[in-house]
Coordinates of C-alpha atoms and ligand atoms in Angstrom, one line a residue:
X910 CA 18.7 33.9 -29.9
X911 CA 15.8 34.5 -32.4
X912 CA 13.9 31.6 -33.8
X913 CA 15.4 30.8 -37.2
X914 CA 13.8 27.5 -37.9
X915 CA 13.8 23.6 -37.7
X916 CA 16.6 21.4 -37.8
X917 CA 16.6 17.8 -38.1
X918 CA 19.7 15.8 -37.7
X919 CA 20.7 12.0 -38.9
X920 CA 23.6 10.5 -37.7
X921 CA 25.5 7.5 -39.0
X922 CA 28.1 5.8 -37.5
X923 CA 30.1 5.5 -34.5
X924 CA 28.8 6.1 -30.6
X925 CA 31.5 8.9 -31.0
X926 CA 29.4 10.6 -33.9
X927 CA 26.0 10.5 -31.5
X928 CA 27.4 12.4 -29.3
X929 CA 28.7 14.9 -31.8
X930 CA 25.5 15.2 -33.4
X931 CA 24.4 16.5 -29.8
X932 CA 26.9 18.7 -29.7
X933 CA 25.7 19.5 -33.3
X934 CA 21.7 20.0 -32.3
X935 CA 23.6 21.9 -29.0
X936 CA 25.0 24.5 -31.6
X937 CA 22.3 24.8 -34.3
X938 CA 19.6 25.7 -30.5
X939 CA 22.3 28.4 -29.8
X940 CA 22.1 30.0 -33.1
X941 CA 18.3 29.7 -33.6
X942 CA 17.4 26.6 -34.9
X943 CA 14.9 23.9 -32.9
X944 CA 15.5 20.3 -33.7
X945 CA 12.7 18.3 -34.9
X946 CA 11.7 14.6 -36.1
X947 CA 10.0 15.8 -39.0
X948 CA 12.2 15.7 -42.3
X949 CA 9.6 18.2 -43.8
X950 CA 9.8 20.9 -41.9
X951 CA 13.3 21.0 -41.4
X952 CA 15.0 24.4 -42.6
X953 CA 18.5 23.1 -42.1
X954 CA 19.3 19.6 -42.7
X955 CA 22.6 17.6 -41.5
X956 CA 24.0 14.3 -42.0
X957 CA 26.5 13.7 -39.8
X958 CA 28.8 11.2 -41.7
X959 CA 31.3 7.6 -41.3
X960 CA 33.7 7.1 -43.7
X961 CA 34.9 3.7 -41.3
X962 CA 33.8 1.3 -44.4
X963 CA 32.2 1.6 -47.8
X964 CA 28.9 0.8 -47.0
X965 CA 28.6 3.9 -44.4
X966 CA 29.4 6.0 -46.6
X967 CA 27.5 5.1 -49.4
X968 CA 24.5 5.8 -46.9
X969 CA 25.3 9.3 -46.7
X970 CA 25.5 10.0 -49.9
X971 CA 22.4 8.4 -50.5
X972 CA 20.8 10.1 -47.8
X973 CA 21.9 13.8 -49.3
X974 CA 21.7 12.9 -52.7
X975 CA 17.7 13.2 -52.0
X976 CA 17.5 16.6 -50.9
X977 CA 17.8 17.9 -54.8
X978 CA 14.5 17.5 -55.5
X979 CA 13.5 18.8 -52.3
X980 CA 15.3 21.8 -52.3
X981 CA 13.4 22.8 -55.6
X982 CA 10.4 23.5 -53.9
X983 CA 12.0 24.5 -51.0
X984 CA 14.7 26.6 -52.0
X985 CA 15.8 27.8 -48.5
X986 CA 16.9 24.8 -47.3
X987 CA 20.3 24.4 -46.2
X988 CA 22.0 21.3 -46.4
X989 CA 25.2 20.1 -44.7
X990 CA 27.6 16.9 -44.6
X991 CA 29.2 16.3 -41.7
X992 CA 31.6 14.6 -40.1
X993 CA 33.7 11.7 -40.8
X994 CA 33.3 11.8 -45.1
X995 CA 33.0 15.7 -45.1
X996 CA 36.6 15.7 -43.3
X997 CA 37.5 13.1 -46.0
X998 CA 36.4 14.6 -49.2
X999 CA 36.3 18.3 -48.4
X1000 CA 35.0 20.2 -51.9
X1001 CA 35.1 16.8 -54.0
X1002 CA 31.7 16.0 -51.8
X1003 CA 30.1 18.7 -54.4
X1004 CA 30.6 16.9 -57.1
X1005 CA 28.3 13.9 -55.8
X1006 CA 26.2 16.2 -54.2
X1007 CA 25.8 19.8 -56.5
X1008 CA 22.8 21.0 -54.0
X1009 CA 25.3 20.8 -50.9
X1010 CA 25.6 23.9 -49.2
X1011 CA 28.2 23.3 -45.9
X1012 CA 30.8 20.9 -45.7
X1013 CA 31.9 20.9 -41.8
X1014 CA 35.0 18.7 -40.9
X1015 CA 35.2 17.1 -37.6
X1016 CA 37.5 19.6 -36.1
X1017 CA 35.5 22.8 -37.5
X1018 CA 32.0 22.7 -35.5
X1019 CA 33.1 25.7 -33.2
X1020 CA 32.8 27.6 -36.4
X1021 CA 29.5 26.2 -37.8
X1022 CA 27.8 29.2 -37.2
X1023 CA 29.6 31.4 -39.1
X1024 CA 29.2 28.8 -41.9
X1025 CA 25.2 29.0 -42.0
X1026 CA 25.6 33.1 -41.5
X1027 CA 28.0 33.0 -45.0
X1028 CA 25.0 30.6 -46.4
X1029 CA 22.4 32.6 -45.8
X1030 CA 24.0 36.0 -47.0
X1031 CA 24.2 34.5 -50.7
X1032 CA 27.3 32.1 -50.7
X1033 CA 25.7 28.9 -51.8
X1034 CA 28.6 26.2 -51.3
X1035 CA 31.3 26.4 -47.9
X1036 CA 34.1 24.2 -46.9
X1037 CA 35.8 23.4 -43.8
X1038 CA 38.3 21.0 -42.9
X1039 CA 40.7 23.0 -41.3
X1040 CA 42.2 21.1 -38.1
X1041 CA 42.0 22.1 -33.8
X1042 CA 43.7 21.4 -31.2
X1043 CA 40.5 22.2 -29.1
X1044 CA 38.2 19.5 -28.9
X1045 CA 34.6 20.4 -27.6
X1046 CA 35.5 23.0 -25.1
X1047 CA 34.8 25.8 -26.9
X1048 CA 31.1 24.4 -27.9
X1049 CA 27.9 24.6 -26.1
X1050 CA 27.1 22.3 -23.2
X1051 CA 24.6 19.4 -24.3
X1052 CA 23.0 18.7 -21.2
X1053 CA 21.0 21.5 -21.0
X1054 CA 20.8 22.5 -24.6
X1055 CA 17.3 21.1 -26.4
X1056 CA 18.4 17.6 -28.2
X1057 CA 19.1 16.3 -25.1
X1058 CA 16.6 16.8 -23.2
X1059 CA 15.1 13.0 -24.0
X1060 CA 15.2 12.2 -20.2
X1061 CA 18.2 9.5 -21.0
X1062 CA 19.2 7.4 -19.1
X1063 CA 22.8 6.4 -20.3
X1064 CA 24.5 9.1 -21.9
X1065 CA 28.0 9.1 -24.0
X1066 CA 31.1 11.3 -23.4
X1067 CA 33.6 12.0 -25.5
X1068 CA 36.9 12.4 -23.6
X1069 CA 39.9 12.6 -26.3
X1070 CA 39.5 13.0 -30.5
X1071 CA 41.7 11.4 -32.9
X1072 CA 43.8 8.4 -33.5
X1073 CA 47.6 7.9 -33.8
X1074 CA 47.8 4.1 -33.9
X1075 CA 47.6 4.3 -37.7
X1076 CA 46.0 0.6 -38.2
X1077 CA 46.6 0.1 -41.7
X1078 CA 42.8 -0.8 -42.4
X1079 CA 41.6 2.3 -40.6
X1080 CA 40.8 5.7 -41.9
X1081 CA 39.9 7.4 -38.5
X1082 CA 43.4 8.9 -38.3
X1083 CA 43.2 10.7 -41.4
X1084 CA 39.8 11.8 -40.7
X1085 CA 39.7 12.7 -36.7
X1086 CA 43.0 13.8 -36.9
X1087 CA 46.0 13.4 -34.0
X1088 CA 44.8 12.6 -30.8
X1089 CA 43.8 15.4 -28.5
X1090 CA 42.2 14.3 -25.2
X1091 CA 39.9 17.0 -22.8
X1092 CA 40.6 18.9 -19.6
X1093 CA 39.5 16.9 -16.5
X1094 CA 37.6 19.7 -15.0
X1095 CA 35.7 19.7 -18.5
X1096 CA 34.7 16.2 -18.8
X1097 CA 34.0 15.8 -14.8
X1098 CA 31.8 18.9 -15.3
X1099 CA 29.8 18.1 -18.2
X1100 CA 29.0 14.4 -16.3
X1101 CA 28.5 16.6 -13.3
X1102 CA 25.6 18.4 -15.3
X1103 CA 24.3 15.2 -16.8
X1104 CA 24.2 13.3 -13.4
X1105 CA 21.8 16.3 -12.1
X1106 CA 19.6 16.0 -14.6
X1107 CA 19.2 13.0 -14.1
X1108 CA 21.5 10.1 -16.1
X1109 CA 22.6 7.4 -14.2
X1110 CA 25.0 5.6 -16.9
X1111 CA 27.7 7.4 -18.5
X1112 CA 30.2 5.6 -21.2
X1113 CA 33.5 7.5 -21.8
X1114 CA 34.7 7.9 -25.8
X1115 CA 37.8 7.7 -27.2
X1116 CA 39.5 5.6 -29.7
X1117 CA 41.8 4.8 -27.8
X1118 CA 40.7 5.8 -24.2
X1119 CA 44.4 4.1 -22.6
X1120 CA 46.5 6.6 -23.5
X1121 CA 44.2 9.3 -22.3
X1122 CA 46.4 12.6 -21.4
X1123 CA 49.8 11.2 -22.0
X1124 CA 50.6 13.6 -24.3
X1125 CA 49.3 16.4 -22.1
X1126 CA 50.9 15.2 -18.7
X1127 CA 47.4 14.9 -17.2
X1128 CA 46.2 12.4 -15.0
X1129 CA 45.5 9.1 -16.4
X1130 CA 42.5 7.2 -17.9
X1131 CA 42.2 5.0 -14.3
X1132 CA 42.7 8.4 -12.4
X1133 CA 39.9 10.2 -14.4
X1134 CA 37.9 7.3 -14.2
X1135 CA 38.0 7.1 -10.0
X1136 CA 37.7 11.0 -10.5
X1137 CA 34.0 9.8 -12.4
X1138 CA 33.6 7.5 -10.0
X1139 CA 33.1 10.2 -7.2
X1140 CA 30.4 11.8 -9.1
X1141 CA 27.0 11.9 -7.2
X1142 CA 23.8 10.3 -8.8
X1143 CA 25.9 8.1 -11.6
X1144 CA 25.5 5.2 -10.9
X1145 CA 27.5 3.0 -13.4
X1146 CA 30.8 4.1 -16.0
X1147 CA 31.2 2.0 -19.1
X1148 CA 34.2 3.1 -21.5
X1149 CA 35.1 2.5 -25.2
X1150 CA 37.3 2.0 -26.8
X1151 CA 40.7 -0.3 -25.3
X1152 CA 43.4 -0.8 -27.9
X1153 CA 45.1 -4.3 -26.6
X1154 CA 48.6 -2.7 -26.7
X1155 CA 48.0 0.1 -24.0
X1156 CA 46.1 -2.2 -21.8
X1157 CA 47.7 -1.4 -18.5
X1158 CA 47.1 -2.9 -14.7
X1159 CA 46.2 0.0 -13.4
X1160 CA 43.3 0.4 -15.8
X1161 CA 42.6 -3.8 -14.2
X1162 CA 42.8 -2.6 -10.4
X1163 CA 40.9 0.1 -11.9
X1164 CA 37.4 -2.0 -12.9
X1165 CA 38.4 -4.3 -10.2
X1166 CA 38.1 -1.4 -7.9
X1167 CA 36.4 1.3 -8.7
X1168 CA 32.8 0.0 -8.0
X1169 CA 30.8 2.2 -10.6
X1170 CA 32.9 1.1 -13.0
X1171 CA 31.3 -2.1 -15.0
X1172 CA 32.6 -5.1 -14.9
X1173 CA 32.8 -5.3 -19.0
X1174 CA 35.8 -4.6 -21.4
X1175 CA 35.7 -4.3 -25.1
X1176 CA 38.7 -5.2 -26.4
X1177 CA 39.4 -5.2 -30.2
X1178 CA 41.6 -8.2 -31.3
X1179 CA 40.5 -7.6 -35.0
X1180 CA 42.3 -11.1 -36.3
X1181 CA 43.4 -14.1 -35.0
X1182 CA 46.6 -14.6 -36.4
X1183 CA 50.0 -13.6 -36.2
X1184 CA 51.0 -12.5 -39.9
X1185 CA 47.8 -10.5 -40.3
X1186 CA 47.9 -8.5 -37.1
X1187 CA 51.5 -7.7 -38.3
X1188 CA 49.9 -6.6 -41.4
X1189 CA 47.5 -4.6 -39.5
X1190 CA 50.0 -2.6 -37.5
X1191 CA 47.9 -3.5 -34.0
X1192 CA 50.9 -3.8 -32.0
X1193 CA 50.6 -7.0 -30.3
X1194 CA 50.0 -10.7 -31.2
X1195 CA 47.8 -13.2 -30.4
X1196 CA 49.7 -14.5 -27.3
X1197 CA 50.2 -11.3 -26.1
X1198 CA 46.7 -10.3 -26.2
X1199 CA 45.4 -13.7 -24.5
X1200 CA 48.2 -13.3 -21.9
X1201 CA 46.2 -9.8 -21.2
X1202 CA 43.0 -11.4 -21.2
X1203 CA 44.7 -13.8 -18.0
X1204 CA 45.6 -10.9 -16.4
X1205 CA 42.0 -9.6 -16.7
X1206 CA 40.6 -13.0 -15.3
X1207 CA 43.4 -13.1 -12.9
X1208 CA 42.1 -10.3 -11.1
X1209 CA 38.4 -9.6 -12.4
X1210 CA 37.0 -13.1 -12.6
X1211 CA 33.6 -12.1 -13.6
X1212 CA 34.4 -10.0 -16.5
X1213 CA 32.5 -9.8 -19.9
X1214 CA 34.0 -9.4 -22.9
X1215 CA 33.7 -7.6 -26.2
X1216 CA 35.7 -7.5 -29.4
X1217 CA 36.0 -6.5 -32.4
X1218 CA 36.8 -8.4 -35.9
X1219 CA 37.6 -7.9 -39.5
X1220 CA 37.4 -11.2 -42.2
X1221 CA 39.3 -10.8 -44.9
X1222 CA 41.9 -8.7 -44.8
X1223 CA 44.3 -8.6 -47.5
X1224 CA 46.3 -12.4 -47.7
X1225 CA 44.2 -13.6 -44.9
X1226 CA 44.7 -16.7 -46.1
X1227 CA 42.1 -19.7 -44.9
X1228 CA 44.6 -20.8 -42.0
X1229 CA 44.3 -17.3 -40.8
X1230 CA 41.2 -17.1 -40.7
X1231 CA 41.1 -20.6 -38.7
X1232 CA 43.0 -18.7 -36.2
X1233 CA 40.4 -16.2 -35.7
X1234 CA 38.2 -18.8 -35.5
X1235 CA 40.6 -20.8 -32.6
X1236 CA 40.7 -17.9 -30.8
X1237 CA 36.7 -17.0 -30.5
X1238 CA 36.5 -20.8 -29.1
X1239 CA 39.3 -19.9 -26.8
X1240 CA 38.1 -17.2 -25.1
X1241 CA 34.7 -17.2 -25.7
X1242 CA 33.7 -13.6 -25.7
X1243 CA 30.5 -12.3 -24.6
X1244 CA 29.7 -11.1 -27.9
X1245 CA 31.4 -9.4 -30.9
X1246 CA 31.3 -6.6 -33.8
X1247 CA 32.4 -8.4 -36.9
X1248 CA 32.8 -7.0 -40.2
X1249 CA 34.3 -7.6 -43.5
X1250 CA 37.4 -5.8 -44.6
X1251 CA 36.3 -2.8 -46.7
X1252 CA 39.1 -1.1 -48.6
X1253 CA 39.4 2.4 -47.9
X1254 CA 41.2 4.8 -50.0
X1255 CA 43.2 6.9 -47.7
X1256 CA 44.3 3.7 -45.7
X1257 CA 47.5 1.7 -46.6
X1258 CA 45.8 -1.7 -47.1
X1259 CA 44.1 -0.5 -49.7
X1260 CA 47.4 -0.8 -51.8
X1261 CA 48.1 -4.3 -50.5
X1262 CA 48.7 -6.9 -52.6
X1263 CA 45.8 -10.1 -52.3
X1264 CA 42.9 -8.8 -52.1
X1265 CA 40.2 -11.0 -50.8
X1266 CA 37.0 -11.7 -53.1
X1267 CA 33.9 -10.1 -51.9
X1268 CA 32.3 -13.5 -51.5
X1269 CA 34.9 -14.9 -49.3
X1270 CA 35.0 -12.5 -47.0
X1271 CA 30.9 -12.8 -47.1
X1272 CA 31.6 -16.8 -46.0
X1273 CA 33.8 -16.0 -43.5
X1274 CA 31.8 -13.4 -41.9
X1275 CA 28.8 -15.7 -42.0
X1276 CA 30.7 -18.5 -40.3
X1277 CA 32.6 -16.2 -37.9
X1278 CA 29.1 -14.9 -36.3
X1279 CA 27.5 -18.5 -36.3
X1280 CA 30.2 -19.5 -34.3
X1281 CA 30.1 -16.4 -31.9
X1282 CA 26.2 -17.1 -31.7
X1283 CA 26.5 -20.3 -30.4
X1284 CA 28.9 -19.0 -28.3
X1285 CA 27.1 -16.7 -26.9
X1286 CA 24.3 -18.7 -26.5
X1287 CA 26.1 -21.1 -24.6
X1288 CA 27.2 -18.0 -22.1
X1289 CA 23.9 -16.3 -21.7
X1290 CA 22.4 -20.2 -20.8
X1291 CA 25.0 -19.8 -18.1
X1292 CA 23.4 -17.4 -16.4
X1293 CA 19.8 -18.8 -16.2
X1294 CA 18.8 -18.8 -12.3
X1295 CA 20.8 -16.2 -11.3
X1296 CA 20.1 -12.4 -9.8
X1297 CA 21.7 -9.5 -11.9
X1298 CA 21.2 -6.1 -11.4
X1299 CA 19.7 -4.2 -14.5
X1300 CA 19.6 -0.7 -15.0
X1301 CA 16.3 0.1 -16.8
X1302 CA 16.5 2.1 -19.5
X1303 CA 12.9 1.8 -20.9
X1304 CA 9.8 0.1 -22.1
X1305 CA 10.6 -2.6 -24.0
X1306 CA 8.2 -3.8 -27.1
X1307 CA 9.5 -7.5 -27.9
X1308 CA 7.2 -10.2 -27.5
X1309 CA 8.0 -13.9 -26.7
X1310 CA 5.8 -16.8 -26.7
X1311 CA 5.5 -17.9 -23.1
X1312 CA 6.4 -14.3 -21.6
X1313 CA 2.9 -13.0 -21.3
X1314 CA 2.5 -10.0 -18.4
X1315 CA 1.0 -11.8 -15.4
X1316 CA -2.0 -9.1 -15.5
X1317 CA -3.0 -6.3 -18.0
X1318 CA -1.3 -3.5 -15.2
X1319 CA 2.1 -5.3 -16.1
X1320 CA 4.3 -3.4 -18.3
X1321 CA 7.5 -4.6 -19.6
X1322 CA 10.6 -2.8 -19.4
X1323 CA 14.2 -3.2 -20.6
X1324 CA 17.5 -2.8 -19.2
X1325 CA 21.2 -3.9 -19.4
X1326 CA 23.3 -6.2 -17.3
X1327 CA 26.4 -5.0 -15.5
X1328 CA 28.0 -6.9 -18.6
X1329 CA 25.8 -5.0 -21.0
X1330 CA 23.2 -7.4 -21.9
X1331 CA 19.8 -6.4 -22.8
X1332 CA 17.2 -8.0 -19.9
X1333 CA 13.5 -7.9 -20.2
X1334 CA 11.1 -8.3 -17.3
X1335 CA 7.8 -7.3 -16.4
X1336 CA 6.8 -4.8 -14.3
X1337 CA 3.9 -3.2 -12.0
X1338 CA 5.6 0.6 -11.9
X1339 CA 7.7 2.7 -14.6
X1340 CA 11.0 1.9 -13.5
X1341 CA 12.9 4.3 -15.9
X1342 CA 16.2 4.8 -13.8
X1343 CA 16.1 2.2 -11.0
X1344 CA 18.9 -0.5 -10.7
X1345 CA 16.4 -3.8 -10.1
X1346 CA 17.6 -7.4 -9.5
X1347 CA 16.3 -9.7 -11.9
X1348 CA 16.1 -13.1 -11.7
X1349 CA 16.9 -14.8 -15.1
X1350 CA 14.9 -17.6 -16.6
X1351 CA 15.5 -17.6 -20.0
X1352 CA 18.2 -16.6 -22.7
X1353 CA 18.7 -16.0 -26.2
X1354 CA 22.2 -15.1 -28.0
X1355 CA 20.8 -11.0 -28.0
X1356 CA 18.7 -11.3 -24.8
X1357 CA 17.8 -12.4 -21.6
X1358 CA 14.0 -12.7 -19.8
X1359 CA 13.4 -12.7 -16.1
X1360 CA 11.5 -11.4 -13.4
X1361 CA 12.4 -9.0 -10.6
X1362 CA 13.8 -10.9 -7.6
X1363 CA 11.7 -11.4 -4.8
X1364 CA 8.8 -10.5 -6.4
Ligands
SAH2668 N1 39.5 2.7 -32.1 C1 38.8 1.5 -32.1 C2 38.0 1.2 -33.4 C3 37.3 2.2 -34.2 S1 36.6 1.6 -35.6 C4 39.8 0.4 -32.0 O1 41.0 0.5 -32.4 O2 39.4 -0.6 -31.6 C5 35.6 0.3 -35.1 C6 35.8 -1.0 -35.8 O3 35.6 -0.9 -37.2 C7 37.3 -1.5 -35.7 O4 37.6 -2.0 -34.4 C8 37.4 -2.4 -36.8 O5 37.0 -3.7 -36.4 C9 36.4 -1.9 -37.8 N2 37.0 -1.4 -39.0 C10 37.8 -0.3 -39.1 N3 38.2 -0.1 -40.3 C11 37.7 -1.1 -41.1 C12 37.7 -1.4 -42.5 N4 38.5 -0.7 -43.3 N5 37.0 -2.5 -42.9 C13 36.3 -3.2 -42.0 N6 36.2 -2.9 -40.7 C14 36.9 -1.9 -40.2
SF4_2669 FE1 41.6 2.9 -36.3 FE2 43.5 1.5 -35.1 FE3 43.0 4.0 -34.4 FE4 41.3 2.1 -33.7 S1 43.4 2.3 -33.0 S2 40.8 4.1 -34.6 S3 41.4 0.8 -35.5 S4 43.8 3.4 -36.4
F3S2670 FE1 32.9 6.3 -38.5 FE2 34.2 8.5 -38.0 FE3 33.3 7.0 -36.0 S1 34.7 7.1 -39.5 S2 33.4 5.0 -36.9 S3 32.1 8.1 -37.5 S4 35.2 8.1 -36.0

């Protein structure tokens, strides 16, 4: 394809919306269009959008809104919403954003070609939201298309779109539409492709990864994963998201098992309590999700564990909110995602009665994640004298009193844990790649510091 131009992509929001904006930059190479860093020399640019609280999308707006100036001296430019708000507010995104040229839904990039085509032969504003059932396969592959040629290390993977749970905070069901997961050939060869050129870590997407290929009468999530786990030159599978409710012990045996699969589950609980998980629609309660958590234990000792929360959700009243809190002491999790409750106006909350003020849920948050940080602390201390393998990922540029590089031919590089902490070391060689012991000596609530073992 001819050279058309420069495209530069930002993306907001979830890990599922970085690897969409690869499939994006995968699209835009086929049709012409090199990706670049540089805002100013970008012929096309796209914002690739999260509509999952208010704040996220207030960035994209503000992040479009400044391309009207721009585009006066650079009248060519073509300027696209995607994703997540542009599913969500279809046409209506116009009327915050007049110089808006493509808004492309998150079932219509196959099509995104034909979009910019329609742009460029006059038509200054297009729409589409139109839903698939295809998810992916009909796009380019990323692992060779330019965008992803960044020599990564860990790459994601999205294995199934959508979400039917229908949380009653949650917009992603209205916005990714019903849940479609991928052929198996499909997802084992694009990991296939990425494994030869050169990623070690692959983390599997889907909002709700258990109930991969029910509805199509595949093979399950633990079956694709072993399936992954046969691939050649990965070295470690990390998966997200679990919903509590579909949890099964099959998916246990599985990272009990399966030895590339990591020894980590993130597991949303979003509230401690009873009446407000109700609320919620999750599906379970708080008993039944720390009788899962035993299981886990039961048969993967070591395992770390994620969640995620939400403080103040309609009614959470303070005992509630004590529950949550009960139930971070109880399980002490490795770390968390907490947020406050943002109303959302395609979600049914939204029209629930007791609303919580802005600055209670700002309290609660606050206490919530100085609880988890001491908790956390506490953890990470734990592990101070032992040998964990890290997979390095890169350089690493934070300084710490006391840490100095034994000699100026040190580097310092940065990987993760098994468990998914962040481990800095010092190092004689790039080790981009490797999987290194490290022996810990210190640790912080985001980090930990060691040295290679032996060495
Ligand atoms: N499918 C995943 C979550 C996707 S959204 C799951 O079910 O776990 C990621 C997280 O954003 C959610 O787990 C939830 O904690 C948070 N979230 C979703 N909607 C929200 C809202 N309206 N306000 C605040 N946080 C929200
Ligand atoms: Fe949203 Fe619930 Fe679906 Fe997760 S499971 S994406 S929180 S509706
Ligand atoms: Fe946001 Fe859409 Fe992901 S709403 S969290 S980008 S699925």
């Amino acid at each position: 394809m001819k050279y058309k131009g420069s495209a530069y992509i930002h993306t907001i929001g979830c890990q599922m919306n970085v690897y969409d904006s690869e499939k994006l930059a995968a699209i835009l190479n086929d049709y012409g269009y090199e990706k670049t860093d540089d805002l100013d020399k970008a012929d096309i640019v796209v914002c690739n959008t999260c509509s999952i609280r208010h704040k996220a999308e207030e960035k994209a707006f503000s992040f479009l809104g400044r391309f009207a100036r721009i585009k006066k001296q650079k009248p060519h430019l073509i300027t696209v919403m995607a994703g997540c708000v542009a599913q969500q507010e279809g046409k209506k995104a116009f009327k915050r954003v007049p110089h808006l040229n493509i808004v492309l839904g998150t079932q219509a990039f196959s099509r995104f070609g034909q979009l910019i085509e329609t742009v460029q032969s006059g038509k200054e504003r297009v729409v589409d939201i139109a839903g698939s059932q295809k998810i992916y396969e009909a796009l380019p592959d990323t692992s060779v298309a330019f965008g992803c040629d960044e020599n990564k290390i860990s790459r994601f993977v999205t294995i199934m779109q959508g979400c039917e749970n229908f949380c009653t905070y949650c917009v992603v069901p209205y916005v990714r539409g019903k849940e479609r997961s991928r052929k198996p050939e499909s997802i084992v060869e694009e990991i296939n492709c990425l494994a030869k050129s050169g990623v070690k870590e692959i983390t599997l997407l889907g909002q709700n990864v258990n109930s991969y290929g029910q509805k199509e009468g595949g093979i399950s999530f633990p079956q694709l994963l072993s399936k992954i786990n046969d691939i050649n030159g990965i070295h470690r599978i990390r998966f997200a998201t679990s919903h509590p409710k579909d949890l099964s012990m099959d998916l246990i045996y599985a990272i009990r098992d399966l030895e590339k699969v990591c020894n980590h589950l993130h597991l949303p609980v979003q509230s401690g309590s009873n009446k407000v998980l109700k609320k919620m629609n999750r599906g379970y309660t708080r008993e039944k999700y720390i009788n899962r958590i035993s299981d886990l234990k039961k048969h993967c000792p070591q395992i770390a564990l994620s969640t995620d929360i939400i403080v103040g959700f309609p009614s959470e009243s303070k005992d509630d909110f004590n529950d949550t809190m009960n139930l971070l002491h109880e399980i002490e999790f490795d770390s968390i995602f907490a947020f406050a409750y943002s109303d959302r106006s395609s979600a049914p909350a939204a029209k629930f009665s007791d609303q919580i003020d802005e600055r209670q849920k700002r309290d609660r948050l606050n206490a919530l994640l100085q609880l988890q940080e001491r908790v956390t602390q506490k953890k990470n201390n734990e592990l101070i004298g032992s040998i964990i393998k890290v997979l390095v990922e890169g350089k690493s540029i934070k300084k710490r009193d006391g840490f100095e590089q034994n000699s100026k031919n040190m580097k310092q590089m940065a990987g993760r844990s098994e468990s998914n902490k962040i481990v800095h070391f010092p190092s004689e060689h790039d080790t981009i790649g490797d999987m290194i012991k490290i022996k810990i000596e210190d640790a912080y609530p985001h980090s930990l510091w060691g040295h290679p073992a032996g060495a």
